[in-house]
Coordinates of C-alpha atoms and ligand atoms in Angstrom, one line a residue:
Chain A
M1 CA 15.9 124.8 -14.1
T2 CA 19.5 125.2 -13.6
T3 CA 19.4 126.6 -10.0
R4 CA 16.9 124.0 -9.2
Q5 CA 19.0 121.3 -10.3
T6 CA 22.0 122.5 -8.1
T7 CA 19.4 122.7 -5.0
V8 CA 18.8 119.0 -5.9
D9 CA 22.8 118.1 -6.1
R10 CA 23.4 119.7 -2.7
E11 CA 20.8 118.1 -1.1
H12 CA 21.6 114.7 -2.4
A13 CA 25.3 115.4 -1.3
T14 CA 24.4 116.2 1.9
A15 CA 22.6 113.6 2.4
I16 CA 25.4 111.4 1.9
A17 CA 28.0 110.9 4.9
V18 CA 30.7 108.8 3.0
E19 CA 31.1 108.2 -0.5
A20 CA 33.9 106.0 -1.2
R21 CA 34.8 104.5 -5.2
G22 CA 37.2 101.6 -5.6
L23 CA 39.3 102.7 -2.6
V24 CA 42.5 100.3 -2.8
K25 CA 45.5 99.9 0.0
T26 CA 48.3 97.5 -0.9
F27 CA 51.0 96.9 2.0
G28 CA 53.9 95.4 0.1
D29 CA 52.0 92.7 -2.2
N30 CA 49.1 92.4 0.1
R31 CA 45.9 94.1 -0.9
A32 CA 44.6 94.8 2.3
V33 CA 41.8 96.6 0.9
D34 CA 40.9 95.8 -2.6
G35 CA 38.4 97.9 -4.1
V36 CA 35.6 99.1 -2.1
D37 CA 32.6 101.0 -2.8
L38 CA 30.4 102.5 0.2
T39 CA 27.6 104.7 0.2
I40 CA 26.7 105.8 3.7
P41 CA 23.6 107.8 4.3
S42 CA 23.9 110.9 6.7
G43 CA 22.3 110.1 9.9
C44 CA 22.5 106.5 10.0
V45 CA 24.5 103.8 12.0
Y46 CA 26.5 101.8 9.2
A47 CA 28.5 98.9 10.5
L48 CA 31.3 97.0 9.0
L49 CA 31.8 93.5 9.5
G50 CA 34.4 90.8 8.7
P51 CA 37.3 88.5 9.8
N52 CA 40.2 89.4 11.4
G53 CA 42.6 91.4 9.0
A54 CA 39.8 91.7 6.4
G55 CA 41.0 95.3 5.9
K56 CA 38.1 97.3 8.1
T57 CA 40.7 99.1 10.1
T58 CA 42.4 100.1 7.0
I59 CA 39.3 101.3 5.7
I60 CA 38.6 103.2 8.4
N61 CA 42.1 105.0 8.3
M62 CA 41.5 105.8 4.7
L63 CA 38.4 107.6 5.4
T64 CA 39.7 109.6 8.2
T65 CA 42.7 110.8 6.4
L66 CA 45.5 109.0 8.4
L67 CA 45.9 106.7 5.4
K68 CA 46.5 107.5 1.9
P69 CA 44.5 105.4 -0.8
D70 CA 46.7 103.9 -3.1
G71 CA 43.4 103.9 -5.6
G72 CA 39.8 105.1 -5.9
D73 CA 38.5 108.1 -4.2
A74 CA 36.5 108.8 -1.0
K75 CA 34.2 111.7 0.2
V76 CA 33.0 112.9 3.2
F77 CA 30.1 114.8 3.1
G78 CA 31.3 115.9 -0.4
H79 CA 34.9 116.6 0.4
D80 CA 37.6 114.2 -0.6
V81 CA 39.3 113.1 2.2
V82 CA 43.0 113.2 0.3
R83 CA 42.4 117.0 -1.1
E84 CA 40.5 118.6 1.7
T85 CA 41.9 116.3 4.7
Q86 CA 41.7 119.6 6.8
V87 CA 37.9 120.1 6.2
V88 CA 37.3 116.4 6.8
R89 CA 39.1 116.4 9.9
Q90 CA 36.5 118.8 11.1
L91 CA 33.8 116.8 10.0
I92 CA 34.9 113.9 11.6
S93 CA 36.0 112.3 15.2
V94 CA 37.9 108.4 15.6
T95 CA 37.7 106.2 17.8
G96 CA 40.6 103.8 16.9
Q97 CA 41.2 100.0 17.5
S98 CA 43.6 100.5 19.9
A99 CA 43.3 103.7 22.6
A100 CA 44.6 106.8 21.6
V101 CA 45.4 108.6 24.6
D102 CA 47.8 109.8 26.6
E103 CA 49.1 106.9 29.3
R104 CA 51.4 109.5 31.3
L105 CA 48.7 111.9 31.9
S106 CA 45.3 112.1 34.0
A107 CA 42.1 111.3 32.2
T108 CA 41.3 114.9 33.1
E109 CA 44.4 116.6 31.6
N110 CA 44.1 114.0 28.4
L111 CA 40.4 115.8 28.1
T112 CA 41.5 119.3 28.6
I113 CA 44.2 119.3 26.2
F114 CA 41.9 117.7 23.2
G115 CA 39.4 120.1 24.4
L116 CA 41.9 123.1 24.2
L117 CA 43.1 121.5 20.7
L118 CA 39.7 121.4 19.3
G119 CA 39.3 125.2 19.9
L120 CA 37.6 125.6 23.3
S121 CA 38.6 127.7 26.1
R122 CA 40.5 126.9 29.1
S123 CA 37.4 126.9 31.2
E124 CA 35.3 125.4 28.5
A125 CA 37.5 122.5 28.3
G126 CA 37.7 121.7 31.8
K127 CA 34.0 121.9 32.4
R128 CA 33.7 119.6 29.0
A129 CA 36.3 117.3 30.4
G130 CA 33.9 117.2 34.0
E131 CA 31.0 116.6 32.1
L132 CA 32.2 113.5 30.1
L133 CA 34.1 112.0 32.8
Q134 CA 30.8 112.2 34.7
E135 CA 29.0 110.5 31.9
F136 CA 31.5 107.7 31.3
G137 CA 31.6 107.1 34.7
L138 CA 35.0 108.1 35.3
Q139 CA 34.6 110.7 37.6
D140 CA 36.4 108.8 40.5
A141 CA 39.5 107.9 38.7
A142 CA 39.7 111.6 37.1
K143 CA 43.1 112.8 38.5
R144 CA 44.7 109.4 38.2
T145 CA 47.2 108.6 35.4
L146 CA 45.9 106.2 32.9
E147 CA 48.9 103.8 33.7
K148 CA 47.0 102.6 36.8
F149 CA 43.4 102.5 34.5
S150 CA 41.7 99.3 33.9
G151 CA 41.2 98.4 29.8
G152 CA 37.7 99.1 30.0
M153 CA 38.2 102.3 31.8
R154 CA 41.0 103.2 29.2
R155 CA 38.7 102.5 26.4
R156 CA 35.6 104.6 27.7
L157 CA 38.3 107.6 28.4
D158 CA 39.2 107.0 24.5
L159 CA 35.5 107.4 23.7
A160 CA 34.6 110.2 25.9
S161 CA 37.9 112.2 24.0
S162 CA 35.8 111.4 20.5
L163 CA 32.7 113.0 22.0
I164 CA 34.1 116.4 23.4
V165 CA 32.9 118.3 20.4
Q166 CA 30.1 116.2 18.4
A167 CA 31.0 115.2 15.2
P168 CA 28.7 115.3 12.2
L169 CA 30.7 111.9 11.6
I170 CA 32.0 109.7 14.1
F171 CA 34.0 106.6 13.2
L172 CA 33.9 103.9 16.2
D173 CA 36.5 100.8 15.5
E174 CA 35.2 97.6 17.4
P175 CA 34.1 100.1 20.0
T176 CA 32.8 97.8 22.6
T177 CA 35.8 95.4 22.4
G178 CA 36.4 94.5 26.1
L179 CA 33.4 96.5 27.6
D180 CA 31.3 94.5 30.2
P181 CA 27.8 94.1 29.1
R182 CA 26.3 96.9 31.3
T183 CA 29.0 99.4 29.8
R184 CA 28.3 97.8 26.4
V185 CA 24.7 98.8 26.4
Q186 CA 25.4 102.3 28.2
M187 CA 27.8 102.5 24.9
W188 CA 24.5 101.5 22.6
E189 CA 22.8 103.8 24.5
S190 CA 25.2 106.7 24.2
I191 CA 25.5 105.7 20.0
R192 CA 21.6 105.9 19.4
R193 CA 21.7 109.4 21.5
L194 CA 24.8 110.6 19.1
V195 CA 22.3 109.4 16.3
S196 CA 18.8 111.0 17.4
S197 CA 20.9 114.3 17.5
G198 CA 22.0 114.5 13.7
S199 CA 25.3 112.6 13.5
T200 CA 26.0 109.6 11.2
I201 CA 27.9 106.9 12.9
L202 CA 30.5 104.3 11.0
L203 CA 31.4 101.2 13.4
T204 CA 32.9 98.1 12.8
T205 CA 32.3 95.0 15.9
Q206 CA 32.7 91.6 16.0
Y207 CA 29.6 90.9 17.6
L208 CA 27.1 90.4 15.1
D209 CA 24.2 91.2 17.8
E210 CA 25.3 94.6 18.1
A211 CA 25.3 95.1 14.4
D212 CA 21.9 93.6 14.2
Q213 CA 20.8 95.8 17.4
L214 CA 22.4 99.2 16.1
A215 CA 23.0 99.0 12.4
D216 CA 20.9 100.5 10.0
R217 CA 22.9 99.3 6.9
V218 CA 25.9 96.5 7.3
A219 CA 28.6 96.0 4.7
V220 CA 30.1 92.5 5.3
I221 CA 33.9 93.1 4.4
D222 CA 36.4 89.8 3.4
H223 CA 39.7 90.0 2.0
G224 CA 39.5 93.7 1.4
R225 CA 36.3 93.1 -0.6
V226 CA 32.6 94.2 0.2
V227 CA 30.9 90.6 -0.4
A228 CA 27.4 91.8 1.0
E229 CA 25.8 94.8 1.8
G230 CA 22.0 95.6 2.9
T231 CA 19.9 96.2 5.7
P232 CA 20.7 93.3 8.3
R233 CA 17.0 92.3 7.6
E234 CA 17.8 92.1 3.5
L235 CA 21.3 89.8 4.5
K236 CA 19.4 87.7 6.5
A237 CA 17.0 87.5 3.8
A238 CA 19.3 86.6 1.0
V239 CA 21.8 84.6 3.0
G240 CA 19.8 82.7 6.2
K241 CA 17.3 80.6 6.0
A242 CA 14.3 80.8 8.3
T243 CA 13.4 77.9 10.9
L244 CA 9.7 76.7 11.2
N245 CA 9.1 75.6 15.0
L246 CA 6.2 73.3 15.3
R247 CA 5.4 72.6 19.8
L248 CA 3.5 69.4 20.0
A249 CA 0.5 69.5 22.3
N250 CA 1.1 65.5 22.8
E251 CA 4.7 64.0 22.7
E252 CA 3.6 60.6 20.8
D253 CA 2.6 62.8 17.5
A254 CA 6.4 63.7 17.0
A255 CA 6.8 60.9 14.3
G256 CA 3.7 61.7 12.7
A257 CA 4.8 65.4 12.4
M258 CA 8.1 64.7 11.4
A259 CA 6.5 62.4 8.5
A260 CA 4.3 65.1 7.4
V261 CA 7.0 68.0 7.2
Q262 CA 9.0 65.6 4.9
E263 CA 5.7 64.9 2.9
V264 CA 4.6 68.5 2.1
L265 CA 7.8 70.6 2.7
G266 CA 9.8 68.0 1.2
V267 CA 12.6 68.5 4.0
K268 CA 13.8 66.4 6.9
A269 CA 12.8 67.7 10.2
S270 CA 14.4 66.9 13.3
T271 CA 13.4 67.0 17.3
P272 CA 15.7 68.6 19.2
E273 CA 13.2 68.5 22.1
A274 CA 10.7 65.7 22.8
M275 CA 7.9 67.9 21.7
L276 CA 9.3 69.9 19.3
V277 CA 9.7 69.3 15.4
T278 CA 12.0 72.1 13.6
A279 CA 12.6 72.2 9.9
P280 CA 14.4 74.4 7.5
M281 CA 11.6 77.2 5.6
A282 CA 12.1 77.7 2.5
D283 CA 8.7 78.7 1.1
P284 CA 6.3 80.2 3.6
D285 CA 3.5 79.8 1.4
R286 CA 4.0 76.0 1.7
V287 CA 3.2 76.0 5.8
T288 CA -0.3 76.3 5.3
D289 CA -0.4 73.2 3.4
L290 CA 1.4 71.5 6.1
L291 CA -0.9 72.8 9.0
V292 CA -3.4 71.7 7.1
A293 CA -1.9 68.0 6.5
L294 CA -1.3 68.2 10.4
R295 CA -5.4 68.9 11.0
S296 CA -6.4 66.1 9.0
E297 CA -3.9 63.9 10.8
R298 CA -5.1 64.8 13.9
I299 CA -2.1 66.0 15.3
R300 CA -2.4 69.4 17.8
L301 CA 0.0 72.1 18.1
A302 CA 0.7 73.6 21.4
A303 CA 2.7 76.5 19.4
V304 CA 3.8 77.4 16.0
S305 CA 6.7 79.9 15.4
V306 CA 9.3 81.3 12.5
Q307 CA 12.6 81.9 13.7
D308 CA 14.4 84.4 11.5
P309 CA 17.9 83.7 10.4
T310 CA 20.6 85.4 12.4
L311 CA 23.8 87.7 11.3
D312 CA 26.1 85.2 13.1
E313 CA 24.7 82.4 10.0
V314 CA 25.2 85.4 7.3
F315 CA 28.5 85.9 8.6
M316 CA 29.4 82.2 8.1
A317 CA 28.0 81.7 4.9
L318 CA 30.0 84.7 3.7
T319 CA 33.0 84.3 5.1
G320 CA 33.1 80.9 6.2
D321 CA 35.1 79.1 3.7
E322 CA 38.2 81.5 4.0
S323 CA 38.1 81.4 7.9
K324 CA 39.5 77.5 7.1
G325 CA 42.5 79.0 6.5
G326 CA 44.8 79.9 3.3
K327 CA 44.1 82.9 1.0
P328 CA 42.4 82.9 -2.1
Q329 CA 45.4 83.3 -5.0
Chain B
M1 CA 24.1 117.1 24.7
S2 CA 20.5 118.6 23.8
G3 CA 19.2 119.8 20.2
Q4 CA 20.6 119.0 16.7
I5 CA 24.2 119.3 15.5
V6 CA 24.9 121.4 12.4
P7 CA 24.7 118.9 9.9
G8 CA 28.1 117.7 8.2
G9 CA 26.9 119.2 4.5
S10 CA 25.6 122.2 5.2
R11 CA 29.1 123.4 7.3
K12 CA 31.0 126.1 5.7
L13 CA 34.8 125.1 6.3
K14 CA 38.2 126.4 5.3
N15 CA 40.4 123.7 4.4
R16 CA 43.8 125.5 6.0
V17 CA 44.9 125.8 9.8
S18 CA 44.6 129.7 10.6
P19 CA 47.6 131.5 11.7
Q20 CA 46.3 132.0 15.2
A21 CA 45.2 128.3 15.4
V22 CA 48.6 127.1 14.5
I23 CA 50.3 129.5 17.1
G24 CA 47.1 128.4 19.9
N25 CA 47.7 124.4 18.9
S26 CA 51.4 124.6 19.6
L27 CA 51.1 126.4 22.7
T28 CA 48.6 124.1 23.6
M29 CA 51.3 121.1 22.8
A30 CA 53.7 122.8 24.9
Y31 CA 51.4 122.9 27.8
R32 CA 51.1 119.3 27.3
T33 CA 55.1 118.5 27.3
L34 CA 55.2 120.8 30.8
L35 CA 52.5 118.6 32.0
L36 CA 54.3 115.2 31.0
I37 CA 57.5 116.7 32.6
R38 CA 55.6 117.4 35.7
R39 CA 54.4 113.9 35.8
T40 CA 57.7 112.4 35.4
P41 CA 60.4 114.9 36.5
Q42 CA 63.1 112.5 35.8
Q43 CA 63.0 113.6 32.5
L44 CA 64.4 117.0 34.0
F45 CA 67.7 115.0 35.4
D46 CA 69.9 116.3 32.4
V47 CA 68.8 119.6 33.4
T48 CA 69.1 119.8 37.1
I49 CA 71.4 117.2 38.6
Q50 CA 73.8 117.2 35.7
P51 CA 74.8 121.1 35.7
I52 CA 75.2 121.0 39.4
L53 CA 77.1 117.7 39.3
F54 CA 79.4 118.7 36.6
T55 CA 80.2 122.0 38.1
L56 CA 81.5 120.6 41.2
M57 CA 83.1 117.6 39.6
F58 CA 85.0 119.8 37.3
T59 CA 85.8 122.3 39.5
F60 CA 87.4 120.1 42.1
L61 CA 88.7 117.5 40.2
F62 CA 90.6 119.7 37.1
G63 CA 90.3 123.2 39.2
G64 CA 93.9 122.6 40.4
A65 CA 95.4 120.8 37.9
I66 CA 94.3 123.0 35.0
S67 CA 94.2 126.8 36.7
G68 CA 96.5 126.3 40.1
S69 CA 93.4 126.7 42.3
V70 CA 89.3 126.5 42.0
S71 CA 88.7 130.0 41.8
G72 CA 90.9 130.5 39.1
Y73 CA 89.2 127.7 37.0
L74 CA 85.8 128.9 37.8
P75 CA 85.8 131.6 34.9
I76 CA 87.1 128.7 32.4
I77 CA 84.6 126.0 33.4
I78 CA 81.2 127.8 33.9
P79 CA 80.8 129.0 30.4
G80 CA 82.0 125.3 29.5
I81 CA 79.5 123.7 31.7
L82 CA 76.7 126.2 30.4
A83 CA 77.4 125.0 26.9
Q84 CA 77.9 121.4 27.3
T85 CA 74.5 121.4 29.5
A86 CA 72.7 123.0 26.8
I87 CA 73.8 120.6 24.1
T88 CA 73.2 117.7 26.3
A89 CA 69.7 119.1 26.9
S90 CA 68.7 119.6 23.4
M91 CA 69.9 115.7 22.9
A92 CA 66.8 115.1 24.7
T93 CA 64.8 116.8 22.4
G94 CA 65.3 114.1 19.6
V95 CA 64.7 110.9 22.1
Q96 CA 61.2 112.3 23.6
L97 CA 60.2 113.4 20.2
R98 CA 60.6 109.8 19.0
E99 CA 59.0 108.2 22.1
D100 CA 56.1 110.7 22.0
M101 CA 55.6 109.9 18.0
D102 CA 55.1 106.1 19.0
K103 CA 52.5 106.5 21.4
G104 CA 48.9 105.7 20.6
V105 CA 47.9 109.4 21.3
F106 CA 49.7 111.1 18.2
Y107 CA 46.8 108.5 16.3
R108 CA 44.3 110.8 17.6
F109 CA 46.5 114.1 16.9
K110 CA 46.7 113.3 13.6
S111 CA 42.9 112.7 12.7
M112 CA 42.1 116.0 14.8
P113 CA 41.4 119.4 12.8
I114 CA 44.8 120.6 14.3
A115 CA 47.7 122.4 12.9
R116 CA 49.8 119.4 12.0
I117 CA 52.9 121.3 13.1
A118 CA 51.7 121.7 16.4
P119 CA 52.5 118.0 18.1
L120 CA 56.4 119.0 16.9
A121 CA 56.4 122.6 17.7
G122 CA 55.1 122.3 21.0
P123 CA 57.9 120.3 22.5
L124 CA 60.1 122.3 21.5
L125 CA 58.8 125.6 22.6
A126 CA 58.5 123.5 25.8
D127 CA 62.4 122.9 25.3
I128 CA 63.4 126.5 26.3
V129 CA 62.0 126.2 29.6
R130 CA 64.2 123.4 30.3
Y131 CA 67.5 125.1 28.7
S132 CA 66.6 128.0 31.1
I133 CA 66.2 125.6 34.0
A134 CA 69.8 124.5 33.0
T135 CA 71.3 127.8 32.6
A136 CA 69.9 129.3 35.7
L137 CA 71.3 126.2 37.8
T138 CA 74.7 126.6 36.2
F139 CA 74.9 130.2 37.2
T140 CA 73.7 129.6 40.4
M141 CA 76.2 126.8 41.0
G142 CA 79.0 128.9 39.7
Y143 CA 77.6 131.9 42.0
L144 CA 77.6 129.9 45.1
L145 CA 81.2 128.4 44.5
G146 CA 82.5 131.8 44.4
F147 CA 82.3 132.9 40.8
H148 CA 81.4 136.2 39.6
W149 CA 80.6 138.3 36.5
V150 CA 81.3 141.8 35.6
S151 CA 77.3 142.6 35.4
P152 CA 74.3 140.9 35.8
G153 CA 72.9 142.3 32.4
A154 CA 76.1 140.3 30.6
A155 CA 75.3 137.5 32.4
L156 CA 71.7 137.7 31.3
L157 CA 72.9 137.8 27.6
A158 CA 75.2 135.0 28.3
G159 CA 72.3 132.7 29.4
F160 CA 70.4 133.7 26.6
L161 CA 72.8 133.1 24.0
A162 CA 73.4 129.4 25.6
V163 CA 69.6 128.7 25.6
F164 CA 69.3 130.0 22.2
A165 CA 72.3 127.9 20.9
A166 CA 70.6 124.8 22.3
W167 CA 67.4 125.4 21.0
C168 CA 68.8 125.9 18.0
L169 CA 70.9 122.6 17.9
G170 CA 67.6 121.0 19.2
W171 CA 66.5 121.0 15.7
V172 CA 69.1 118.9 14.4
F173 CA 68.2 116.1 17.1
A174 CA 64.6 116.7 16.2
L175 CA 65.2 115.8 12.8
L176 CA 67.1 112.3 14.1
G177 CA 63.7 111.8 16.3
V178 CA 61.6 112.2 13.3
L179 CA 63.7 110.1 11.1
A180 CA 64.9 107.2 13.4
K181 CA 63.5 104.2 13.8
T182 CA 63.8 103.7 17.9
A183 CA 64.3 106.4 20.7
Q184 CA 67.5 104.1 21.3
T185 CA 68.9 104.7 17.7
V186 CA 68.0 108.5 18.3
Q187 CA 70.0 108.2 21.8
G188 CA 73.1 106.7 20.3
I189 CA 73.6 108.7 17.4
S190 CA 73.0 112.0 19.4
A191 CA 75.9 110.4 22.1
A192 CA 78.1 110.0 19.4
I193 CA 77.6 113.9 18.0
I194 CA 77.2 115.1 21.5
F195 CA 80.5 113.8 23.2
P196 CA 83.3 115.0 20.8
L197 CA 81.3 117.8 20.5
G198 CA 81.2 118.8 24.0
F199 CA 84.8 117.5 25.3
L200 CA 86.9 119.0 22.1
S201 CA 86.0 122.3 22.5
G202 CA 87.3 125.0 24.5
A203 CA 84.8 124.0 27.4
F204 CA 86.8 122.2 29.7
V205 CA 90.4 123.5 29.1
P206 CA 92.0 126.4 27.7
T207 CA 92.6 125.8 24.0
E208 CA 96.0 126.6 24.1
T209 CA 97.2 123.9 26.3
L210 CA 96.2 121.3 23.8
P211 CA 98.3 119.7 20.7
R212 CA 98.5 121.4 17.1
W213 CA 96.2 119.0 15.4
L214 CA 93.6 119.0 18.2
Q215 CA 93.6 122.6 18.1
D216 CA 92.6 122.6 14.6
F217 CA 89.6 120.7 15.7
V218 CA 88.8 122.8 18.4
N219 CA 88.9 125.7 16.4
V220 CA 86.2 124.7 13.6
N221 CA 84.2 123.3 16.7
P222 CA 80.8 125.8 16.6
L223 CA 80.6 125.1 20.2
T224 CA 84.0 126.8 21.0
Y225 CA 82.7 129.9 19.8
V226 CA 79.8 129.9 22.0
V227 CA 81.6 129.2 24.5
S228 CA 84.5 131.9 24.1
A229 CA 81.7 134.2 23.4
V230 CA 80.4 133.3 26.9
R231 CA 83.2 133.6 28.7
Q232 CA 84.2 137.1 27.0
L233 CA 80.6 138.4 28.4
L234 CA 81.2 137.1 31.8
D235 CA 84.6 138.2 31.9
Q236 CA 84.8 141.3 30.2
G237 CA 81.3 142.0 30.0
T238 CA 81.8 142.9 26.4
I239 CA 80.3 141.3 22.9
G240 CA 83.0 140.0 20.1
T241 CA 83.3 138.5 17.3
D242 CA 82.6 135.2 18.9
F243 CA 79.5 136.3 20.0
W244 CA 78.2 137.3 16.3
L245 CA 79.5 134.3 15.3
S246 CA 77.6 131.9 17.4
L247 CA 74.4 133.8 16.7
I248 CA 74.8 133.4 13.3
G249 CA 75.7 129.8 13.3
S250 CA 73.1 128.8 15.3
T251 CA 70.3 130.8 13.0
V252 CA 71.9 129.1 10.2
L253 CA 71.5 126.1 11.5
V254 CA 67.8 126.5 12.4
L255 CA 67.3 127.6 9.2
V256 CA 68.8 124.7 7.8
F257 CA 67.0 122.2 9.6
A258 CA 64.1 123.6 10.9
P259 CA 62.5 123.1 7.3
V260 CA 63.8 120.0 6.6
T261 CA 62.5 118.6 10.1
L262 CA 59.3 119.9 9.1
K263 CA 59.1 118.5 5.8
M264 CA 60.0 115.0 7.0
Y265 CA 57.6 115.3 10.0
M266 CA 54.9 116.0 7.5
R267 CA 55.7 113.4 5.4
K268 CA 55.3 111.0 8.5
A269 CA 52.8 112.6 10.5
Ligands
ATP401 N1 50.6 99.1 8.7 C1 50.6 97.9 8.2 N2 51.3 97.2 7.4 C2 51.7 96.3 6.7 N3 50.5 95.4 6.5 C3 49.1 96.4 7.5 C4 49.5 97.5 8.1 N4 48.1 98.1 8.4 C5 47.2 96.4 8.2 N5 47.7 95.8 7.4 C6 47.7 94.0 6.8 O1 46.4 94.8 6.3 C7 45.3 93.5 6.3 C8 44.1 94.2 6.6 O2 44.3 94.5 8.1 P1 42.7 95.5 9.1 O3 43.9 96.2 10.3 O4 42.3 96.5 8.1 O5 42.2 94.3 9.5 P2 40.7 94.3 10.2 O6 39.6 94.0 9.6 O7 40.7 95.8 11.1 O8 41.3 93.3 11.4 P3 40.6 93.0 12.8 O9 39.4 92.5 12.9 O10 41.5 92.0 13.3 O11 40.9 94.5 13.5 C9 46.1 92.8 7.3 O12 46.3 91.6 6.2 C10 46.9 93.3 7.8 O13 48.2 92.5 8.1
MG402 MG1 40.7 96.3 12.9

């Protein structure tokens, strides 16, 4: 009985990559992180979203042992980030918001040194450096010092430096900021590959479509607190409103269709285009009534579609008020 | 990257760094410092240009005035330059450490599973190379100008003493580097320590020629002892009290400053 209990506990512990309870960090009288709880299941991509200064980087710094929390605690695969720093560091890799590579050395030298520090032999480190430069499209610039690198190249080297040894938990603070569209898509592929081979990813991003595309779960952070958490779908369902799009077969039916929407759904429709009538859709069930009403009015439809809410709407709704300026007291 | 990595939850890990890893990491960091020196050779000015320039300048400037001739002054000035170069070289330790700690790459070092002491130990190890260059160049300059030591063994021992003393003093400047906010601060404070220490010692003039009050200062200046020990080794090939005092003094310096530096560094790192 007891043995069984322990096995279950252990399985539970290993299934959770990050568990934070009541994390607090204050800088002077600024509560940058103000009681954050996070549970990140192992094997997923977890995104932190939030406006500038929300506290995302500070949360990451605490989870990666770079900053000591002023309150609360956090565990990485069951290991306390304050008491077991050295264990935690063996389980993570970090790509910070600003490049953490040596400007004065070449790309190869940077990667080789990181490899040696991670315990690779000289030849292994050199080989791994070559592989990564190839993978990140930097092989032509391998011998140049980074002073001559573009911002995006530096970013790519920074990411490569974090992948010398694949860590079970990978932190990426705005990994695609400053990357061109093609490199961004490559980055997404790399992230998916890392997850499929067993890593857990915690990332922050300013691009909501990126979170939508990549993240299994999202936490929206504002003023150092988690203001919403869930899968992108759940968040959108909770906050955003779906839009009903009616594309008309005949242009002259527009007025009739708008009247029908007003009557059946009780909301005001609009026509962004001549043959298109759109309306916020609160209750999908009532759409059937609307369609019946349109049929009886002999209004013919070319297409009917429902547009899901976007994460942008969720983000604006949850963090919008404060962005007008001024801190809540 | 093929196959699955070992899940984070089922890894058996120790919450400490093995002694082998401490040594390995420190050597890697020393290697990194040497790479940086190779990339920016200007960093070596203090251990190359300075010994050459100082030897020439002081010998021809003061040789006649102090000792009556250039060759007569060499036994005084060569040990002096040796000590002077060694301490100026050790001053760079602090400045470079501060600059390095402000660089973005330190953020990565801090999050990596490495010995936390390595980023500090590495540069200090690499410094031995810098001090050795300075010492070798000073000896070479002296030799070219016609200075002769009694035995190569004694010269080697004198060189070792200079390098060791510089390395020990390096810890004082390393502490400054760890504590100060900017590299300029380190530079300023270090210069204020170095100049009186270097010039108000027996490094450039025989102490007997100095006024009484200055002699008192010179006699408590630890550098004076290093200079005399080196002089005795080169002139007579013997080890005297000054040698032992220098060795003990330097060791005490390390024993006091290394732990404090380490502690302060760990607090920041
Ligand atoms: N070292 C520090 N000293 C003082 N204040 C800090 C420090 N680091 C962060 N802060 C403050 O903490 C708050 C949160 O900053 P943080 O960098 O975590 O935000 P963020 O969500 O990562 O923002 P961004 O999207 O701009 O990266 C901000 O008000 C910031 O000014
Ligand atoms: Mg940030």
